[in-house]
C-alpha cells in the first residue's frame, strides 16, 4: 500500500455560521490524568487544567475532570487553589485573547511582558503575581508533604483524607469532589461570567484488584462524568501537557459535525508538540515523522491513529449506542 498523504483543515467560520446559538453546541468533558504528586508535581497538573478551563467555548458546556491515581490531598489542594485562580485567569485570557493558556507557558514567553495601556500592564502584573503566589503556596505544601489542619477547613473535600479513612495510594474509597459546580449561581469569575465545572476524581482502588493504569482511570472517568455533565464529546490529556490552542474544541467539532461525513467520525486526534527538545533533536523527540508522514499517510485512506492523548472522542463511540439505520446526514451530536 502506498502512503497517500492527505491533510485536513478545519473551517471554524463555517461552524460558527451553522451554529449561531450556544445551546446548539455539544457539551464537552475534558479528562486530565495524573498518577503521582512527586513525579508529576501538582503545579504542572493545574497548569494543564487551567489551559483547558479557559478554552474559547461556552463555559456552561464545558466540564473538566481531574483523575488522580495518586489519590493525594496535595493534588486536591492544588486543584482547589486553581479553582480560585481561574476566576482571574479565565477572563484575563479571554479579554486579551492570549495564547497559550497554561499560565506557566504564557508567563515564560518574552511577549508576555506587559505592554500597551497602563491599565492593561497593571492587570498583567496583577494576574502574574496571583499566579506566582498560588504556585508558591502549592509548592510549599508539596515540600511539607501534607496539608495542615487549618487549610483542611477550606474545603469539605479534605475530609476524605481524614484519619478514619486510612487513605493510601493503592487502597482507598472512591473520592469524587465537585470543586466548581458550573450550575451554581456563585460559580462565576471576577467579571461575573459563569465558570466551567471542575471535578476531582480518585477512583476506588483495592490491592486485590488490578487498576489498569491510565485505561482504568479513563473508564472510571467515563462512568463518573456520565452521571454529571455527560458531555457528548470527550477530550483526554496527560497532566504533563497543555492545550496550546484556545480554539481546539471548535476545530475538533468541525470534523464531528461535518454535514457529509461527521457521523462516521469517532475521534479527532490533535498532533503533539514537544518542548525542551535538544539541539539537533538528539533523542528523536520531534514528532515530524509521526505527524507529517505516518498520520497524514493514513489520512488519505480515511484512517487515523489514536495516540493515547490529545484526542477528542465521541462519547457514543466509547460507550456504545443503540443501532440505528437512519443517519440524519447532519453529523448531529447530542
Ligand atoms: O496508573 C496510572 C499511570 C499513569 N496515568 C497517567 O497516564 C498518563 C500517561 O502516562 P506516562 O507514564 O506519562 O506515559 P507516556 O509514556 O508518556 O504515555 C504516552 O503513551 C501512552 C500510550 O503508550 C498514552 O496512553 C499516553 O497518553 C502517552 O502520553 C499520565 O498522565 C499519567 O498520569 C494514570 O492516570 N494512572
Ligand atoms: Mn508522559
PDB file of N, CA, C and O in Angstrom, residues 203-256:
ATOM      1  N   UNK A 203     -10.522   7.331  41.668  1.00  0.00           N
ATOM      2  CA  UNK A 203     -11.377   6.121  41.628  1.00  0.00           C
ATOM      3  C   UNK A 203     -10.994   5.172  42.754  1.00  0.00           C
ATOM      4  O   UNK A 203      -9.852   5.180  43.233  1.00  0.00           O
ATOM      5  N   UNK A 204     -11.951   4.329  43.147  1.00  0.00           N
ATOM      6  CA  UNK A 204     -11.690   3.367  44.220  1.00  0.00           C
ATOM      7  C   UNK A 204     -10.570   2.420  43.810  1.00  0.00           C
ATOM      8  O   UNK A 204     -10.525   1.970  42.665  1.00  0.00           O
ATOM      9  N   UNK A 205      -9.681   2.136  44.747  1.00  0.00           N
ATOM     10  CA  UNK A 205      -8.625   1.149  44.473  1.00  0.00           C
ATOM     11  C   UNK A 205      -8.505   0.209  45.652  1.00  0.00           C
ATOM     12  O   UNK A 205      -8.559   0.643  46.805  1.00  0.00           O
ATOM     13  N   UNK A 206      -8.378  -1.068  45.364  1.00  0.00           N
ATOM     14  CA  UNK A 206      -8.143  -2.065  46.405  1.00  0.00           C
ATOM     15  C   UNK A 206      -6.984  -2.945  45.960  1.00  0.00           C
ATOM     16  O   UNK A 206      -6.868  -3.248  44.760  1.00  0.00           O
ATOM     17  N   UNK A 207      -6.123  -3.375  46.892  1.00  0.00           N
ATOM     18  CA  UNK A 207      -4.894  -4.079  46.499  1.00  0.00           C
ATOM     19  C   UNK A 207      -5.158  -5.363  45.708  1.00  0.00           C
ATOM     20  O   UNK A 207      -4.360  -5.751  44.863  1.00  0.00           O
ATOM     21  N   UNK A 208      -6.315  -6.011  45.945  1.00  0.00           N
ATOM     22  CA  UNK A 208      -6.559  -7.300  45.273  1.00  0.00           C
ATOM     23  C   UNK A 208      -7.105  -7.143  43.853  1.00  0.00           C
ATOM     24  O   UNK A 208      -7.248  -8.118  43.140  1.00  0.00           O
ATOM     25  N   UNK A 209      -7.387  -5.895  43.427  1.00  0.00           N
ATOM     26  CA  UNK A 209      -7.918  -5.703  42.061  1.00  0.00           C
ATOM     27  C   UNK A 209      -6.935  -4.911  41.201  1.00  0.00           C
ATOM     28  O   UNK A 209      -6.360  -3.928  41.671  1.00  0.00           O
ATOM     29  N   UNK A 210      -6.770  -5.331  39.952  1.00  0.00           N
ATOM     30  CA  UNK A 210      -5.921  -4.574  39.032  1.00  0.00           C
ATOM     31  C   UNK A 210      -6.546  -3.215  38.770  1.00  0.00           C
ATOM     32  O   UNK A 210      -7.761  -3.123  38.597  1.00  0.00           O
ATOM     33  N   UNK A 211      -5.709  -2.182  38.710  1.00  0.00           N
ATOM     34  CA  UNK A 211      -6.299  -0.861  38.451  1.00  0.00           C
ATOM     35  C   UNK A 211      -6.130  -0.432  36.992  1.00  0.00           C
ATOM     36  O   UNK A 211      -6.740   0.511  36.535  1.00  0.00           O
ATOM     37  N   UNK A 212      -5.288  -1.171  36.243  1.00  0.00           N
ATOM     38  CA  UNK A 212      -5.155  -0.949  34.789  1.00  0.00           C
ATOM     39  C   UNK A 212      -4.727   0.459  34.376  1.00  0.00           C
ATOM     40  O   UNK A 212      -5.118   0.962  33.320  1.00  0.00           O
ATOM     41  N   UNK A 213      -3.932   1.088  35.206  1.00  0.00           N
ATOM     42  CA  UNK A 213      -3.239   2.337  34.854  1.00  0.00           C
ATOM     43  C   UNK A 213      -4.187   3.376  34.222  1.00  0.00           C
ATOM     44  O   UNK A 213      -5.309   3.521  34.638  1.00  0.00           O
ATOM     45  N   UNK A 214      -3.661   4.067  33.190  1.00  0.00           N
ATOM     46  CA  UNK A 214      -4.446   5.170  32.633  1.00  0.00           C
ATOM     47  C   UNK A 214      -5.779   4.682  32.038  1.00  0.00           C
ATOM     48  O   UNK A 214      -6.792   5.371  32.141  1.00  0.00           O
ATOM     49  N   UNK A 215      -5.763   3.486  31.447  1.00  0.00           N
ATOM     50  CA  UNK A 215      -7.004   2.980  30.841  1.00  0.00           C
ATOM     51  C   UNK A 215      -8.076   2.801  31.912  1.00  0.00           C
ATOM     52  O   UNK A 215      -9.250   3.125  31.700  1.00  0.00           O
ATOM     53  N   UNK A 216      -7.666   2.294  33.091  1.00  0.00           N
ATOM     54  CA  UNK A 216      -8.614   2.131  34.199  1.00  0.00           C
ATOM     55  C   UNK A 216      -9.157   3.477  34.635  1.00  0.00           C
ATOM     56  O   UNK A 216     -10.352   3.623  34.902  1.00  0.00           O
ATOM     57  N   UNK A 217      -8.260   4.465  34.686  1.00  0.00           N
ATOM     58  CA  UNK A 217      -8.684   5.814  35.098  1.00  0.00           C
ATOM     59  C   UNK A 217      -9.694   6.376  34.098  1.00  0.00           C
ATOM     60  O   UNK A 217     -10.717   6.948  34.474  1.00  0.00           O
ATOM     61  N   UNK A 218      -9.419   6.185  32.813  1.00  0.00           N
ATOM     62  CA  UNK A 218     -10.323   6.712  31.776  1.00  0.00           C
ATOM     63  C   UNK A 218     -11.707   6.064  31.872  1.00  0.00           C
ATOM     64  O   UNK A 218     -12.724   6.741  31.736  1.00  0.00           O
ATOM     65  N   UNK A 219     -11.736   4.745  32.129  1.00  0.00           N
ATOM     66  CA  UNK A 219     -13.034   4.073  32.269  1.00  0.00           C
ATOM     67  C   UNK A 219     -13.809   4.645  33.449  1.00  0.00           C
ATOM     68  O   UNK A 219     -15.022   4.867  33.353  1.00  0.00           O
ATOM     69  N   UNK A 220     -13.092   4.873  34.561  1.00  0.00           N
ATOM     70  CA  UNK A 220     -13.763   5.434  35.741  1.00  0.00           C
ATOM     71  C   UNK A 220     -14.289   6.835  35.435  1.00  0.00           C
ATOM     72  O   UNK A 220     -15.392   7.203  35.850  1.00  0.00           O
ATOM     73  N   UNK A 221     -13.519   7.608  34.687  1.00  0.00           N
ATOM     74  CA  UNK A 221     -13.939   8.975  34.341  1.00  0.00           C
ATOM     75  C   UNK A 221     -15.165   8.967  33.431  1.00  0.00           C
ATOM     76  O   UNK A 221     -16.049   9.815  33.563  1.00  0.00           O
ATOM     77  N   UNK A 222     -15.193   8.017  32.502  1.00  0.00           N
ATOM     78  CA  UNK A 222     -16.360   7.928  31.615  1.00  0.00           C
ATOM     79  C   UNK A 222     -17.615   7.675  32.446  1.00  0.00           C
ATOM     80  O   UNK A 222     -18.646   8.320  32.275  1.00  0.00           O
ATOM     81  N   UNK A 223     -17.485   6.743  33.412  1.00  0.00           N
ATOM     82  CA  UNK A 223     -18.655   6.427  34.256  1.00  0.00           C
ATOM     83  C   UNK A 223     -19.029   7.621  35.128  1.00  0.00           C
ATOM     84  O   UNK A 223     -20.203   8.009  35.188  1.00  0.00           O
ATOM     85  N   UNK A 224     -18.043   8.215  35.806  1.00  0.00           N
ATOM     86  CA  UNK A 224     -18.356   9.319  36.730  1.00  0.00           C
ATOM     87  C   UNK A 224     -18.956  10.506  35.969  1.00  0.00           C
ATOM     88  O   UNK A 224     -19.966  11.080  36.385  1.00  0.00           O
ATOM     89  N   UNK A 225     -18.354  10.842  34.814  1.00  0.00           N
ATOM     90  CA  UNK A 225     -18.828  12.025  34.083  1.00  0.00           C
ATOM     91  C   UNK A 225     -20.223  11.801  33.510  1.00  0.00           C
ATOM     92  O   UNK A 225     -21.001  12.744  33.357  1.00  0.00           O
ATOM     93  N   UNK A 226     -20.557  10.515  33.205  1.00  0.00           N
ATOM     94  CA  UNK A 226     -21.880  10.263  32.614  1.00  0.00           C
ATOM     95  C   UNK A 226     -22.988  10.571  33.625  1.00  0.00           C
ATOM     96  O   UNK A 226     -24.120  10.830  33.255  1.00  0.00           O
ATOM     97  N   UNK A 227     -22.659  10.564  34.912  1.00  0.00           N
ATOM     98  CA  UNK A 227     -23.649  10.884  35.950  1.00  0.00           C
ATOM     99  C   UNK A 227     -23.742  12.389  36.188  1.00  0.00           C
ATOM    100  O   UNK A 227     -24.619  12.852  36.894  1.00  0.00           O
ATOM    101  N   UNK A 228     -22.768  13.145  35.663  1.00  0.00           N
ATOM    102  CA  UNK A 228     -22.785  14.590  35.896  1.00  0.00           C
ATOM    103  C   UNK A 228     -23.032  15.346  34.606  1.00  0.00           C
ATOM    104  O   UNK A 228     -24.151  15.493  34.175  1.00  0.00           O
ATOM    105  N   UNK A 229     -21.977  15.768  33.925  1.00  0.00           N
ATOM    106  CA  UNK A 229     -22.162  16.591  32.725  1.00  0.00           C
ATOM    107  C   UNK A 229     -22.543  15.768  31.502  1.00  0.00           C
ATOM    108  O   UNK A 229     -23.235  16.242  30.617  1.00  0.00           O
ATOM    109  N   UNK A 230     -22.065  14.506  31.438  1.00  0.00           N
ATOM    110  CA  UNK A 230     -22.388  13.597  30.333  1.00  0.00           C
ATOM    111  C   UNK A 230     -22.137  14.226  28.958  1.00  0.00           C
ATOM    112  O   UNK A 230     -22.960  14.109  28.050  1.00  0.00           O
ATOM    113  N   UNK A 231     -21.030  14.936  28.789  1.00  0.00           N
ATOM    114  CA  UNK A 231     -20.707  15.597  27.524  1.00  0.00           C
ATOM    115  C   UNK A 231     -20.682  14.616  26.357  1.00  0.00           C
ATOM    116  O   UNK A 231     -20.191  13.497  26.497  1.00  0.00           O
ATOM    117  N   UNK A 232     -21.180  15.048  25.207  1.00  0.00           N
ATOM    118  CA  UNK A 232     -21.214  14.167  24.033  1.00  0.00           C
ATOM    119  C   UNK A 232     -19.822  13.986  23.442  1.00  0.00           C
ATOM    120  O   UNK A 232     -19.561  13.033  22.716  1.00  0.00           O
ATOM    121  N   UNK A 233     -18.923  14.916  23.776  1.00  0.00           N
ATOM    122  CA  UNK A 233     -17.553  14.833  23.260  1.00  0.00           C
ATOM    123  C   UNK A 233     -16.610  14.816  24.457  1.00  0.00           C
ATOM    124  O   UNK A 233     -16.816  15.528  25.436  1.00  0.00           O
ATOM    125  N   UNK A 234     -15.576  13.960  24.364  1.00  0.00           N
ATOM    126  CA  UNK A 234     -14.618  13.810  25.464  1.00  0.00           C
ATOM    127  C   UNK A 234     -13.206  14.081  24.936  1.00  0.00           C
ATOM    128  O   UNK A 234     -12.813  13.528  23.911  1.00  0.00           O
ATOM    129  N   UNK A 235     -12.475  14.928  25.643  1.00  0.00           N
ATOM    130  CA  UNK A 235     -11.057  15.143  25.299  1.00  0.00           C
ATOM    131  C   UNK A 235     -10.222  14.562  26.419  1.00  0.00           C
ATOM    132  O   UNK A 235     -10.522  14.784  27.588  1.00  0.00           O
ATOM    133  N   UNK A 236      -9.164  13.799  26.091  1.00  0.00           N
ATOM    134  CA  UNK A 236      -8.281  13.373  27.180  1.00  0.00           C
ATOM    135  C   UNK A 236      -6.866  13.896  26.999  1.00  0.00           C
ATOM    136  O   UNK A 236      -6.336  13.967  25.895  1.00  0.00           O
ATOM    137  N   UNK A 237      -6.304  14.299  28.145  1.00  0.00           N
ATOM    138  CA  UNK A 237      -4.967  14.884  28.163  1.00  0.00           C
ATOM    139  C   UNK A 237      -4.154  14.311  29.319  1.00  0.00           C
ATOM    140  O   UNK A 237      -4.707  14.078  30.395  1.00  0.00           O
ATOM    141  N   UNK A 238      -2.867  14.112  29.105  1.00  0.00           N
ATOM    142  CA  UNK A 238      -1.982  13.763  30.215  1.00  0.00           C
ATOM    143  C   UNK A 238      -1.668  15.046  30.969  1.00  0.00           C
ATOM    144  O   UNK A 238      -1.697  16.138  30.398  1.00  0.00           O
ATOM    145  N   UNK A 239      -1.283  14.880  32.251  1.00  0.00           N
ATOM    146  CA  UNK A 239      -1.106  16.079  33.079  1.00  0.00           C
ATOM    147  C   UNK A 239       0.187  16.824  32.777  1.00  0.00           C
ATOM    148  O   UNK A 239       0.401  17.920  33.276  1.00  0.00           O
ATOM    149  N   UNK A 240       1.066  16.250  31.963  1.00  0.00           N
ATOM    150  CA  UNK A 240       2.297  16.985  31.634  1.00  0.00           C
ATOM    151  C   UNK A 240       2.177  17.669  30.266  1.00  0.00           C
ATOM    152  O   UNK A 240       3.160  17.994  29.626  1.00  0.00           O
ATOM    153  N   UNK A 241       0.925  17.864  29.831  1.00  0.00           N
ATOM    154  CA  UNK A 241       0.716  18.546  28.550  1.00  0.00           C
ATOM    155  C   UNK A 241      -0.138  19.771  28.831  1.00  0.00           C
ATOM    156  O   UNK A 241      -0.721  19.898  29.888  1.00  0.00           O
ATOM    157  N   UNK A 242      -0.262  20.654  27.859  1.00  0.00           N
ATOM    158  CA  UNK A 242      -1.298  21.671  27.966  1.00  0.00           C
ATOM    159  C   UNK A 242      -1.827  21.923  26.570  1.00  0.00           C
ATOM    160  O   UNK A 242      -1.175  21.581  25.580  1.00  0.00           O
ATOM    161  N   UNK A 243      -3.019  22.504  26.520  1.00  0.00           N
ATOM    162  CA  UNK A 243      -3.589  22.801  25.222  1.00  0.00           C
ATOM    163  C   UNK A 243      -3.013  24.140  24.766  1.00  0.00           C
ATOM    164  O   UNK A 243      -3.128  25.129  25.480  1.00  0.00           O
ATOM    165  N   UNK A 244      -2.381  24.160  23.602  1.00  0.00           N
ATOM    166  CA  UNK A 244      -1.744  25.410  23.163  1.00  0.00           C
ATOM    167  C   UNK A 244      -2.631  26.206  22.212  1.00  0.00           C
ATOM    168  O   UNK A 244      -2.207  27.212  21.674  1.00  0.00           O
ATOM    169  N   UNK A 245      -3.853  25.722  21.997  1.00  0.00           N
ATOM    170  CA  UNK A 245      -4.747  26.433  21.091  1.00  0.00           C
ATOM    171  C   UNK A 245      -6.120  26.588  21.741  1.00  0.00           C
ATOM    172  O   UNK A 245      -6.830  25.604  21.959  1.00  0.00           O
ATOM    173  N   UNK A 246      -6.510  27.821  22.070  1.00  0.00           N
ATOM    174  CA  UNK A 246      -7.786  28.013  22.772  1.00  0.00           C
ATOM    175  C   UNK A 246      -8.999  27.640  21.931  1.00  0.00           C
ATOM    176  O   UNK A 246     -10.108  27.529  22.453  1.00  0.00           O
ATOM    177  N   UNK A 247      -8.812  27.425  20.628  1.00  0.00           N
ATOM    178  CA  UNK A 247      -9.942  27.060  19.778  1.00  0.00           C
ATOM    179  C   UNK A 247      -9.953  25.576  19.409  1.00  0.00           C
ATOM    180  O   UNK A 247     -10.672  25.166  18.487  1.00  0.00           O
ATOM    181  N   UNK A 248      -9.172  24.784  20.128  1.00  0.00           N
ATOM    182  CA  UNK A 248      -9.049  23.360  19.768  1.00  0.00           C
ATOM    183  C   UNK A 248     -10.395  22.628  19.768  1.00  0.00           C
ATOM    184  O   UNK A 248     -10.611  21.738  18.943  1.00  0.00           O
ATOM    185  N   UNK A 249     -11.311  23.009  20.667  1.00  0.00           N
ATOM    186  CA  UNK A 249     -12.603  22.292  20.698  1.00  0.00           C
ATOM    187  C   UNK A 249     -13.376  22.565  19.413  1.00  0.00           C
ATOM    188  O   UNK A 249     -13.862  21.650  18.747  1.00  0.00           O
ATOM    189  N   UNK A 250     -13.454  23.838  19.046  1.00  0.00           N
ATOM    190  CA  UNK A 250     -14.205  24.185  17.823  1.00  0.00           C
ATOM    191  C   UNK A 250     -13.585  23.514  16.592  1.00  0.00           C
ATOM    192  O   UNK A 250     -14.299  23.067  15.691  1.00  0.00           O
ATOM    193  N   UNK A 251     -12.262  23.450  16.562  1.00  0.00           N
ATOM    194  CA  UNK A 251     -11.601  22.792  15.432  1.00  0.00           C
ATOM    195  C   UNK A 251     -12.028  21.322  15.351  1.00  0.00           C
ATOM    196  O   UNK A 251     -12.344  20.809  14.275  1.00  0.00           O
ATOM    197  N   UNK A 252     -12.032  20.648  16.500  1.00  0.00           N
ATOM    198  CA  UNK A 252     -12.420  19.228  16.501  1.00  0.00           C
ATOM    199  C   UNK A 252     -13.879  19.073  16.073  1.00  0.00           C
ATOM    200  O   UNK A 252     -14.230  18.152  15.325  1.00  0.00           O
ATOM    201  N   UNK A 253     -14.725  20.008  16.525  1.00  0.00           N
ATOM    202  CA  UNK A 253     -16.163  19.912  16.182  1.00  0.00           C
ATOM    203  C   UNK A 253     -16.395  20.058  14.685  1.00  0.00           C
ATOM    204  O   UNK A 253     -17.365  19.522  14.136  1.00  0.00           O
ATOM    205  N   UNK A 254     -15.511  20.786  14.006  1.00  0.00           N
ATOM    206  CA  UNK A 254     -15.663  20.921  12.554  1.00  0.00           C
ATOM    207  C   UNK A 254     -15.697  19.543  11.896  1.00  0.00           C
ATOM    208  O   UNK A 254     -16.370  19.342  10.894  1.00  0.00           O
ATOM    209  N   UNK A 255     -14.965  18.590  12.450  1.00  0.00           N
ATOM    210  CA  UNK A 255     -14.951  17.238  11.880  1.00  0.00           C
ATOM    211  C   UNK A 255     -16.174  16.437  12.344  1.00  0.00           C
ATOM    212  O   UNK A 255     -16.870  15.830  11.536  1.00  0.00           O
ATOM    213  N   UNK A 256     -16.436  16.464  13.656  1.00  0.00           N
ATOM    214  CA  UNK A 256     -17.574  15.686  14.181  1.00  0.00           C
ATOM    215  C   UNK A 256     -18.907  16.149  13.587  1.00  0.00           C
ATOM    216  O   UNK A 256     -19.822  15.361  13.410  1.00  0.00           O
TER     217      UNK A 256
END
